[in-house]
PDB file of C-alpha atoms and ligand atoms in Angstrom:
ATOM      1  CA  MET J 978      23.782 124.311 124.904  1.00 60.00           C
ATOM      2  CA  ALA J 979      23.188 122.534 121.622  1.00 72.00           C
ATOM      3  CA  MET J 980      24.048 118.858 121.816  1.00 90.00           C
ATOM      4  CA  PHE J 981      26.378 117.315 119.273  1.00 96.00           C
ATOM      5  CA  GLY J 982      24.703 114.668 117.175  1.00 97.00           C
ATOM      6  CA  PHE J 983      24.611 113.144 113.723  1.00 98.00           C
ATOM      7  CA  ALA J 984      23.006 110.345 111.757  1.00 98.00           C
ATOM      8  CA  ILE J 985      24.197 107.099 110.210  1.00 98.00           C
ATOM      9  CA  GLY J 986      21.389 106.398 107.738  1.00 98.00           C
ATOM     10  CA  ASP J 987      18.253 106.266 109.915  1.00 98.00           C
ATOM     11  CA  ILE J 988      20.249 105.784 113.139  1.00 98.00           C
ATOM     12  CA  ALA J 989      20.481 108.876 115.372  1.00 98.00           C
ATOM     13  CA  ILE J 990      23.655 109.433 117.397  1.00 98.00           C
ATOM     14  CA  THR J 991      24.003 111.922 120.269  1.00 98.00           C
ATOM     15  CA  GLN J 992      27.114 112.745 122.271  1.00 98.00           C
ATOM     16  CA  ILE J 993      26.582 112.563 126.047  1.00 98.00           C
ATOM     17  CA  GLU J 994      29.503 114.408 127.590  1.00 98.00           C
ATOM     18  CA  GLU J 995      30.616 113.986 131.180  1.00 98.00           C
ATOM     19  CA  PHE J 996      33.581 116.381 131.309  1.00 98.00           C
ATOM     20  CA  VAL J 997      36.787 117.386 129.549  1.00 97.00           C
ATOM     21  CA  ASP J 998      40.129 116.603 131.156  1.00 97.00           C
ATOM     22  CA  PRO J 999      42.121 119.603 129.915  1.00 96.00           C
ATOM     23  CA  GLY J1000      45.797 119.955 129.148  1.00 97.00           C
ATOM     24  CA  VAL J1001      46.906 116.343 129.586  1.00 97.00           C
ATOM     25  CA  PRO J1002      50.615 116.265 128.636  1.00 98.00           C
ATOM     26  CA  VAL J1003      50.895 114.626 125.231  1.00 98.00           C
ATOM     27  CA  GLN J1004      54.113 112.888 126.350  1.00 97.00           C
ATOM     28  CA  PHE J1005      52.105 111.198 129.120  1.00 97.00           C
ATOM     29  CA  LEU J1006      49.217 110.146 126.889  1.00 98.00           C
ATOM     30  CA  LEU J1007      51.402 108.943 123.997  1.00 98.00           C
ATOM     31  CA  PRO J1008      54.794 108.061 125.485  1.00 97.00           C
ATOM     32  CA  ASP J1009      56.200 106.434 122.345  1.00 93.00           C
ATOM     33  CA  LEU J1010      55.230 109.210 119.906  1.00 97.00           C
ATOM     34  CA  PRO J1011      58.168 109.850 117.537  1.00 95.00           C
ATOM     35  CA  ASP J1012      59.652 113.356 117.870  1.00 95.00           C
ATOM     36  CA  ASP J1013      58.930 114.377 114.297  1.00 96.00           C
ATOM     37  CA  VAL J1014      55.173 113.663 114.269  1.00 97.00           C
ATOM     38  CA  ILE J1015      53.915 116.815 116.020  1.00 97.00           C
ATOM     39  CA  PRO J1016      55.973 119.306 113.962  1.00 97.00           C
ATOM     40  CA  ALA J1017      54.891 117.568 110.738  1.00 96.00           C
ATOM     41  CA  ASN J1018      51.186 117.769 111.683  1.00 97.00           C
ATOM     42  CA  LEU J1019      50.938 121.006 113.644  1.00 97.00           C
ATOM     43  CA  ASP J1020      48.918 122.752 110.917  1.00 96.00           C
ATOM     44  CA  TRP J1021      45.816 120.669 111.642  1.00 96.00           C
ATOM     45  CA  LEU J1022      46.548 119.706 115.278  1.00 97.00           C
ATOM     46  CA  ALA J1023      46.640 123.220 116.737  1.00 96.00           C
ATOM     47  CA  PRO J1024      44.792 124.552 118.525  1.00 95.00           C
ATOM     48  CA  ARG J1025      41.893 122.146 119.022  1.00 95.00           C
ATOM     49  CA  PHE J1026      43.824 118.870 119.246  1.00 98.00           C
ATOM     50  CA  LEU J1027      47.052 120.204 120.791  1.00 98.00           C
ATOM     51  CA  ASP J1028      48.129 123.421 122.517  1.00 98.00           C
ATOM     52  CA  PRO J1029      51.652 123.974 121.169  1.00 96.00           C
ATOM     53  CA  ALA J1030      52.480 126.345 124.041  1.00 97.00           C
ATOM     54  CA  THR J1031      51.917 123.701 126.728  1.00 97.00           C
ATOM     55  CA  MET J1032      52.012 120.477 124.661  1.00 97.00           C
ATOM     56  CA  GLY J1033      48.736 119.639 126.389  1.00 98.00           C
ATOM     57  CA  VAL J1034      45.749 117.827 124.874  1.00 98.00           C
ATOM     58  CA  ASP J1035      42.112 117.841 125.938  1.00 97.00           C
ATOM     59  CA  ILE J1036      40.587 114.421 126.630  1.00 97.00           C
ATOM     60  CA  THR J1037      36.800 114.293 126.287  1.00 98.00           C
ATOM     61  CA  MET J1038      34.944 111.921 128.611  1.00 98.00           C
ATOM     62  CA  GLN J1039      31.770 111.016 126.754  1.00 98.00           C
ATOM     63  CA  SER J1040      29.242 108.342 125.968  1.00 98.00           C
ATOM     64  CA  TRP J1041      27.541 107.831 122.624  1.00 98.00           C
ATOM     65  CA  LEU J1042      23.759 107.471 122.608  1.00 98.00           C
ATOM     66  CA  ILE J1043      22.560 105.416 119.633  1.00 98.00           C
ATOM     67  CA  ARG J1044      18.893 105.337 118.694  1.00 98.00           C
ATOM     68  CA  THR J1045      17.920 102.826 116.023  1.00 98.00           C
ATOM     69  CA  ARG J1046      14.416 101.947 114.918  1.00 95.00           C
ATOM     70  CA  HIS J1047      14.716  98.940 117.242  1.00 95.00           C
ATOM     71  CA  HIS J1048      16.743 100.000 120.278  1.00 98.00           C
ATOM     72  CA  THR J1049      18.207 102.755 122.440  1.00 98.00           C
ATOM     73  CA  ILE J1050      21.855 101.946 123.117  1.00 98.00           C
ATOM     74  CA  LEU J1051      24.517 103.624 125.228  1.00 98.00           C
ATOM     75  CA  VAL J1052      28.186 103.127 124.287  1.00 99.00           C
ATOM     76  CA  ASP J1053      30.539 103.438 127.279  1.00 98.00           C
ATOM     77  CA  THR J1054      29.534 105.090 130.537  1.00 98.00           C
ATOM     78  CA  CYS J1055      32.364 107.465 131.549  1.00 98.00           C
ATOM     79  CA  GLY J1056      33.559 107.818 135.163  1.00 98.00           C
ATOM     80  CA  GLY J1057      30.358 108.052 137.184  1.00 98.00           C
ATOM     81  CA  ASN J1058      29.545 109.714 140.486  1.00 98.00           C
ATOM     82  CA  HIS J1059      30.599 108.934 144.073  1.00 98.00           C
ATOM     83  CA  LYS J1060      33.190 106.374 142.981  1.00 97.00           C
ATOM     84  CA  PRO J1061      36.187 105.902 145.289  1.00 96.00           C
ATOM     85  CA  ARG J1062      39.116 106.452 142.914  1.00 96.00           C
ATOM     86  CA  GLU J1063      42.056 107.512 145.061  1.00 94.00           C
ATOM     87  CA  HIS J1064      44.409 106.177 142.380  1.00 91.00           C
ATOM     88  CA  PHE J1065      42.767 108.329 139.670  1.00 94.00           C
ATOM     89  CA  PRO J1066      42.033 111.778 141.151  1.00 95.00           C
ATOM     90  CA  VAL J1067      40.103 113.147 138.161  1.00 96.00           C
ATOM     91  CA  PHE J1068      37.477 110.429 138.737  1.00 97.00           C
ATOM     92  CA  HIS J1069      37.554 110.403 142.548  1.00 97.00           C
ATOM     93  CA  GLN J1070      34.229 111.081 144.297  1.00 98.00           C
ATOM     94  CA  ARG J1071      32.727 113.076 141.469  1.00 98.00           C
ATOM     95  CA  ARG J1072      29.397 114.718 142.263  1.00 97.00           C
ATOM     96  CA  SER J1073      28.235 116.241 139.029  1.00 96.00           C
ATOM     97  CA  SER J1074      24.811 116.105 137.441  1.00 95.00           C
ATOM     98  CA  ALA J1075      26.216 116.976 134.005  1.00 97.00           C
ATOM     99  CA  TRP J1076      26.197 113.493 132.498  1.00 98.00           C
ATOM    100  CA  LEU J1077      22.670 112.569 133.595  1.00 98.00           C
ATOM    101  CA  ASP J1078      21.464 116.069 132.680  1.00 97.00           C
ATOM    102  CA  ASN J1079      22.891 115.632 129.182  1.00 98.00           C
ATOM    103  CA  LEU J1080      21.227 112.240 128.809  1.00 98.00           C
ATOM    104  CA  CYS J1081      17.951 113.770 129.933  1.00 98.00           C
ATOM    105  CA  ALA J1082      18.393 116.724 127.537  1.00 97.00           C
ATOM    106  CA  ALA J1083      18.695 114.197 124.720  1.00 98.00           C
ATOM    107  CA  GLY J1084      15.189 113.067 125.648  1.00 98.00           C
ATOM    108  CA  VAL J1085      16.211 109.801 127.272  1.00 98.00           C
ATOM    109  CA  SER J1086      15.858 108.637 130.866  1.00 98.00           C
ATOM    110  CA  PRO J1087      17.925 105.789 132.358  1.00 98.00           C
ATOM    111  CA  GLU J1088      14.826 103.576 132.189  1.00 98.00           C
ATOM    112  CA  ASP J1089      14.700 104.042 128.411  1.00 98.00           C
ATOM    113  CA  ILE J1090      18.086 102.434 127.728  1.00 98.00           C
ATOM    114  CA  ASP J1091      17.720  98.965 126.150  1.00 98.00           C
ATOM    115  CA  TYR J1092      21.426  98.141 125.891  1.00 98.00           C
ATOM    116  CA  VAL J1093      24.622  99.436 127.450  1.00 99.00           C
ATOM    117  CA  PHE J1094      27.772  98.459 125.583  1.00 99.00           C
ATOM    118  CA  CYS J1095      31.159  98.843 127.276  1.00 98.00           C
ATOM    119  CA  THR J1096      34.002  98.713 124.744  1.00 98.00           C
ATOM    120  CA  HIS J1097      36.159  97.607 127.663  1.00 98.00           C
ATOM    121  CA  LEU J1098      36.061  97.691 131.452  1.00 97.00           C
ATOM    122  CA  HIS J1099      38.429 100.563 132.241  1.00 97.00           C
ATOM    123  CA  ILE J1100      37.601 103.261 134.794  1.00 97.00           C
ATOM    124  CA  ASP J1101      36.269 105.777 132.255  1.00 98.00           C
ATOM    125  CA  HIS J1102      34.013 103.320 130.393  1.00 98.00           C
ATOM    126  CA  VAL J1103      31.998 101.712 133.206  1.00 98.00           C
ATOM    127  CA  GLY J1104      31.345 104.477 135.753  1.00 98.00           C
ATOM    128  CA  TRP J1105      27.667 105.187 135.083  1.00 98.00           C
ATOM    129  CA  ASN J1106      26.960 101.459 134.842  1.00 98.00           C
ATOM    130  CA  THR J1107      25.984 101.866 138.490  1.00 98.00           C
ATOM    131  CA  ARG J1108      24.943 104.587 140.898  1.00 98.00           C
ATOM    132  CA  LEU J1109      24.917 104.805 144.671  1.00 98.00           C
ATOM    133  CA  GLU J1110      21.473 104.302 146.209  1.00 97.00           C
ATOM    134  CA  ASN J1111      21.186 104.145 150.004  1.00 97.00           C
ATOM    135  CA  GLY J1112      24.812 103.099 150.250  1.00 97.00           C
ATOM    136  CA  VAL J1113      24.459 100.300 147.690  1.00 98.00           C
ATOM    137  CA  TRP J1114      25.711 100.207 144.082  1.00 98.00           C
ATOM    138  CA  VAL J1115      22.760  99.499 141.806  1.00 98.00           C
ATOM    139  CA  PRO J1116      22.525  99.388 137.998  1.00 98.00           C
ATOM    140  CA  THR J1117      21.757 102.873 136.646  1.00 98.00           C
ATOM    141  CA  PHE J1118      19.815 101.406 133.713  1.00 98.00           C
ATOM    142  CA  PRO J1119      17.338  98.941 135.232  1.00 98.00           C
ATOM    143  CA  ASN J1120      15.785  97.852 131.931  1.00 98.00           C
ATOM    144  CA  ALA J1121      19.022  97.425 129.998  1.00 98.00           C
ATOM    145  CA  ARG J1122      21.108  94.455 129.022  1.00 98.00           C
ATOM    146  CA  TYR J1123      24.763  95.337 129.593  1.00 99.00           C
ATOM    147  CA  LEU J1124      27.022  93.992 126.858  1.00 98.00           C
ATOM    148  CA  TRP J1125      30.764  93.468 127.028  1.00 98.00           C
ATOM    149  CA  SER J1126      33.065  90.755 125.811  1.00 98.00           C
ATOM    150  CA  GLN J1127      33.561  87.570 127.786  1.00 98.00           C
ATOM    151  CA  ALA J1128      37.309  87.930 127.227  1.00 97.00           C
ATOM    152  CA  GLU J1129      37.257  91.395 128.772  1.00 97.00           C
ATOM    153  CA  TYR J1130      35.284  90.204 131.774  1.00 97.00           C
ATOM    154  CA  ASP J1131      37.635  87.262 132.333  1.00 95.00           C
ATOM    155  CA  HIS J1132      40.591  89.655 132.194  1.00 94.00           C
ATOM    156  CA  ALA J1133      39.069  92.276 134.501  1.00 93.00           C
ATOM    157  CA  ARG J1134      37.769  89.824 137.116  1.00 91.00           C
ATOM    158  CA  PRO J1135      40.169  89.884 140.079  1.00 85.00           C
ATOM    159  CA  ALA J1136      41.997  86.588 140.512  1.00 75.00           C
ATOM    160  CA  GLY J1137      41.758  86.725 144.284  1.00 63.00           C
ATOM    161  CA  ASP J1138      41.292  89.093 147.184  1.00 59.00           C
ATOM    162  CA  GLY J1139      44.702  90.624 146.496  1.00 54.00           C
ATOM    163  CA  ALA J1140      45.833  94.162 147.186  1.00 57.00           C
ATOM    164  CA  ASP J1141      43.574  96.824 145.739  1.00 63.00           C
ATOM    165  CA  ASP J1142      45.559  98.646 143.086  1.00 69.00           C
ATOM    166  CA  GLY J1143      42.476 100.611 142.072  1.00 78.00           C
ATOM    167  CA  GLU J1144      41.326  98.142 139.415  1.00 84.00           C
ATOM    168  CA  HIS J1145      39.606  95.891 141.951  1.00 89.00           C
ATOM    169  CA  ALA J1146      37.403  98.737 143.189  1.00 92.00           C
ATOM    170  CA  ILE J1147      36.284  99.513 139.633  1.00 96.00           C
ATOM    171  CA  PHE J1148      35.224  95.909 139.099  1.00 96.00           C
ATOM    172  CA  VAL J1149      33.457  95.702 142.452  1.00 95.00           C
ATOM    173  CA  ASP J1150      31.429  98.912 142.214  1.00 97.00           C
ATOM    174  CA  SER J1151      30.803  99.233 138.458  1.00 98.00           C
ATOM    175  CA  VAL J1152      30.820  95.726 136.940  1.00 98.00           C
ATOM    176  CA  LEU J1153      29.912  93.169 139.617  1.00 97.00           C
ATOM    177  CA  PRO J1154      26.590  94.797 140.660  1.00 98.00           C
ATOM    178  CA  VAL J1155      25.418  94.532 137.047  1.00 98.00           C
ATOM    179  CA  VAL J1156      26.330  90.848 136.920  1.00 98.00           C
ATOM    180  CA  GLU J1157      24.689  90.161 140.287  1.00 98.00           C
ATOM    181  CA  ALA J1158      21.508  91.894 139.104  1.00 98.00           C
ATOM    182  CA  GLY J1159      21.385  89.494 136.155  1.00 98.00           C
ATOM    183  CA  LEU J1160      21.706  92.301 133.602  1.00 98.00           C
ATOM    184  CA  ALA J1161      25.100  91.386 132.098  1.00 98.00           C
ATOM    185  CA  GLN J1162      25.349  89.677 128.714  1.00 98.00           C
ATOM    186  CA  MET J1163      28.866  88.522 127.845  1.00 98.00           C
ATOM    187  CA  VAL J1164      29.465  88.313 124.110  1.00 98.00           C
ATOM    188  CA  GLY J1165      32.003  86.506 121.953  1.00 97.00           C
ATOM    189  CA  PRO J1166      34.359  88.011 119.364  1.00 98.00           C
ATOM    190  CA  SER J1167      31.497  88.585 116.920  1.00 98.00           C
ATOM    191  CA  PHE J1168      27.933  89.393 117.978  1.00 98.00           C
ATOM    192  CA  ASP J1169      25.011  90.742 115.952  1.00 98.00           C
ATOM    193  CA  LEU J1170      22.601  92.661 118.153  1.00 97.00           C
ATOM    194  CA  ASP J1171      20.216  93.135 115.236  1.00 95.00           C
ATOM    195  CA  ASP J1172      20.399  93.964 111.527  1.00 96.00           C
ATOM    196  CA  GLN J1173      21.990  97.389 112.224  1.00 98.00           C
ATOM    197  CA  ILE J1174      24.282  96.914 115.226  1.00 98.00           C
ATOM    198  CA  ALA J1175      27.158  94.467 115.693  1.00 98.00           C
ATOM    199  CA  ILE J1176      29.915  94.081 118.271  1.00 98.00           C
ATOM    200  CA  GLU J1177      33.333  92.873 117.157  1.00 98.00           C
ATOM    201  CA  ALA J1178      36.609  92.056 118.862  1.00 98.00           C
ATOM    202  CA  ALA J1179      39.187  94.880 118.639  1.00 98.00           C
ATOM    203  CA  PRO J1180      41.836  93.712 121.107  1.00 98.00           C
ATOM    204  CA  GLY J1181      45.106  95.302 122.133  1.00 98.00           C
ATOM    205  CA  HIS J1182      44.230  98.256 124.343  1.00 97.00           C
ATOM    206  CA  THR J1183      42.820  95.552 126.599  1.00 97.00           C
ATOM    207  CA  PRO J1184      42.571  91.805 125.865  1.00 97.00           C
ATOM    208  CA  GLY J1185      38.802  91.896 125.321  1.00 98.00           C
ATOM    209  CA  HIS J1186      38.430  95.406 123.917  1.00 98.00           C
ATOM    210  CA  SER J1187      35.597  95.509 121.353  1.00 98.00           C
ATOM    211  CA  LEU J1188      34.073  97.965 118.909  1.00 98.00           C
ATOM    212  CA  LEU J1189      30.498  98.611 117.834  1.00 99.00           C
ATOM    213  CA  ARG J1190      29.577  98.729 114.166  1.00 98.00           C
ATOM    214  CA  ALA J1191      26.427 100.683 113.236  1.00 98.00           C
ATOM    215  CA  ARG J1192      25.138 100.413 109.685  1.00 98.00           C
ATOM    216  CA  SER J1193      22.143 101.919 107.931  1.00 98.00           C
ATOM    217  CA  GLY J1194      21.335 103.171 104.453  1.00 97.00           C
ATOM    218  CA  GLY J1195      24.734 102.231 103.080  1.00 97.00           C
ATOM    219  CA  GLN J1196      26.549 104.177 105.796  1.00 98.00           C
ATOM    220  CA  VAL J1197      28.736 102.688 108.526  1.00 98.00           C
ATOM    221  CA  GLY J1198      30.059 104.128 111.784  1.00 98.00           C
ATOM    222  CA  LEU J1199      32.686 102.389 113.892  1.00 99.00           C
ATOM    223  CA  PHE J1200      32.524 103.145 117.630  1.00 99.00           C
ATOM    224  CA  THR J1201      36.092 102.263 118.436  1.00 98.00           C
ATOM    225  CA  GLY J1202      36.491 102.969 122.163  1.00 98.00           C
ATOM    226  CA  ASP J1203      40.156 103.338 123.091  1.00 98.00           C
ATOM    227  CA  ALA J1204      41.703 101.756 119.989  1.00 98.00           C
ATOM    228  CA  LEU J1205      42.729 105.385 119.480  1.00 98.00           C
ATOM    229  CA  HIS J1206      42.883 108.073 122.176  1.00 98.00           C
ATOM    230  CA  HIS J1207      43.974 111.021 120.084  1.00 98.00           C
ATOM    231  CA  PRO J1208      44.042 112.067 116.393  1.00 98.00           C
ATOM    232  CA  LEU J1209      47.857 111.948 116.481  1.00 98.00           C
ATOM    233  CA  GLN J1210      47.493 108.158 116.369  1.00 98.00           C
ATOM    234  CA  ILE J1211      45.989 108.495 112.885  1.00 98.00           C
ATOM    235  CA  ALA J1212      49.140 110.190 111.583  1.00 98.00           C
ATOM    236  CA  ALA J1213      51.257 107.796 113.677  1.00 98.00           C
ATOM    237  CA  PRO J1214      49.206 104.577 113.798  1.00 98.00           C
ATOM    238  CA  ASP J1215      51.945 102.546 115.513  1.00 98.00           C
ATOM    239  CA  CYS J1216      51.943 104.918 118.489  1.00 98.00           C
ATOM    240  CA  ASN J1217      50.191 103.404 121.515  1.00 98.00           C
ATOM    241  CA  SER J1218      48.751 105.162 124.551  1.00 97.00           C
ATOM    242  CA  PHE J1219      50.219 104.731 128.017  1.00 96.00           C
ATOM    243  CA  ALA J1220      47.296 102.412 128.809  1.00 95.00           C
ATOM    244  CA  CYS J1221      47.565  99.902 125.951  1.00 95.00           C
ATOM    245  CA  ALA J1222      48.063  96.395 127.359  1.00 96.00           C
ATOM    246  CA  ASP J1223      49.452  94.566 124.306  1.00 97.00           C
ATOM    247  CA  ALA J1224      51.620  96.918 122.230  1.00 98.00           C
ATOM    248  CA  HIS J1225      51.817  94.729 119.123  1.00 98.00           C
ATOM    249  CA  GLN J1226      48.115  93.812 119.087  1.00 98.00           C
ATOM    250  CA  ALA J1227      47.042  97.404 119.768  1.00 98.00           C
ATOM    251  CA  ARG J1228      48.997  98.596 116.716  1.00 98.00           C
ATOM    252  CA  ALA J1229      47.556  95.863 114.505  1.00 98.00           C
ATOM    253  CA  THR J1230      43.971  96.616 115.579  1.00 98.00           C
ATOM    254  CA  ARG J1231      44.452 100.373 115.120  1.00 98.00           C
ATOM    255  CA  ARG J1232      45.821  99.887 111.607  1.00 98.00           C
ATOM    256  CA  ARG J1233      42.979  97.502 110.730  1.00 98.00           C
ATOM    257  CA  ILE J1234      40.330  99.992 111.891  1.00 98.00           C
ATOM    258  CA  LEU J1235      41.935 102.980 110.160  1.00 98.00           C
ATOM    259  CA  GLY J1236      42.440 100.991 106.970  1.00 98.00           C
ATOM    260  CA  GLU J1237      38.799  99.924 106.890  1.00 98.00           C
ATOM    261  CA  CYS J1238      37.613 103.498 107.515  1.00 98.00           C
ATOM    262  CA  ALA J1239      39.909 104.816 104.779  1.00 98.00           C
ATOM    263  CA  ASP J1240      39.049 102.176 102.191  1.00 98.00           C
ATOM    264  CA  HIS J1241      35.275 102.156 102.764  1.00 98.00           C
ATOM    265  CA  GLY J1242      34.509 105.714 103.896  1.00 98.00           C
ATOM    266  CA  HIS J1243      33.312 104.650 107.349  1.00 98.00           C
ATOM    267  CA  LEU J1244      32.907 107.264 110.065  1.00 98.00           C
ATOM    268  CA  LEU J1245      35.375 106.894 112.959  1.00 98.00           C
ATOM    269  CA  VAL J1246      33.671 107.469 116.328  1.00 98.00           C
ATOM    270  CA  PRO J1247      36.301 107.163 119.076  1.00 98.00           C
ATOM    271  CA  ALA J1248      35.768 107.556 122.820  1.00 98.00           C
ATOM    272  CA  HIS J1249      37.939 110.536 123.695  1.00 98.00           C
ATOM    273  CA  PHE J1250      38.624 112.865 120.758  1.00 98.00           C
ATOM    274  CA  ALA J1251      38.118 116.615 121.286  1.00 97.00           C
ATOM    275  CA  ALA J1252      35.363 118.336 119.297  1.00 96.00           C
ATOM    276  CA  PRO J1253      34.144 117.546 116.694  1.00 97.00           C
ATOM    277  CA  HIS J1254      34.827 114.117 118.247  1.00 98.00           C
ATOM    278  CA  VAL J1255      34.450 112.100 115.014  1.00 98.00           C
ATOM    279  CA  GLY J1256      35.919 112.083 111.535  1.00 98.00           C
ATOM    280  CA  ARG J1257      36.788 110.431 108.253  1.00 98.00           C
ATOM    281  CA  ILE J1258      40.087 108.809 107.353  1.00 98.00           C
ATOM    282  CA  THR J1259      42.153 108.691 104.170  1.00 98.00           C
ATOM    283  CA  ARG J1260      45.418 106.901 103.506  1.00 98.00           C
ATOM    284  CA  ALA J1261      48.674 108.909 103.489  1.00 97.00           C
ATOM    285  CA  GLY J1262      51.559 106.685 102.475  1.00 97.00           C
ATOM    286  CA  ASP J1263      52.055 104.099 105.212  1.00 97.00           C
ATOM    287  CA  ALA J1264      49.945 106.128 107.666  1.00 98.00           C
ATOM    288  CA  PHE J1265      46.615 107.957 107.550  1.00 98.00           C
ATOM    289  CA  ARG J1266      45.128 111.441 107.502  1.00 98.00           C
ATOM    290  CA  PHE J1267      42.297 112.704 109.727  1.00 98.00           C
ATOM    291  CA  HIS J1268      39.376 114.695 108.379  1.00 98.00           C
ATOM    292  CA  PRO J1269      37.480 115.959 111.443  1.00 98.00           C
ATOM    293  CA  GLY J1270      33.700 116.068 111.295  1.00 97.00           C
ATOM    294  CA  ILE J1271      30.853 114.028 109.896  1.00 93.00           C
TER     295      ILE J1271
HETATM  296 ZN1  LIG E2293      39.101 105.492 127.807  1.00 78.32          ZN
END
């Protein structure tokens, strides 16, 4: 199967897919979506972004592989294998080679990764940070520095032993082993990795949620994690997902990102959009319009 990829100037981007969660009820994903938004946008939503018969949407679980002239970088690491996720059945005890096979098919082995960047520390963004080896969670990318924001780490770190609501397990098996191996690098609200890659605060979905800005040859791509989950949030930018922690801040960050993409022609590269996964943005009154593709 041909892999999906594109370029931002001389930076090569490849999609590394883990799986597609099909037919997620749109009312579950976007609980505060106004009633009139879907009918007004059905012409471009159906069928790839919404099945009008079931009102289901496909959620892509994917990482973005970024190859610059300096570094090989992985953005977000999906759900991972063998993780105990009783609270989240779609991620529970997965045993699939698809994600690693796709990485390998892109010509990259785990040892080749220089940086892993987690936009935030949710279940579907940290899974392949670690893998199970002889009963022990070890970093999957032994030569990488793992980047995430200090604010996100402080928020995700369990305050005490506490009852395990599912979040604690994610921290223990997918974040802590990286820290204990000395591979974690916590960054502030603005961090330049080099002259092409920067990490910037984009809070709201989680307190320390961040985006990655890639720039080359006058082109810019914004890897925006879960600031948006679905293209409907472009037409309705004040609509949050069920998982957004700070409703007001999430809306403000989403509008800031979409406005910058619209006004400067940047490519939007979110974490979960269905194929073609990326797109351009234009303004449409007080909201925005999505133009899928490169
Ligand atoms: Zn996510």
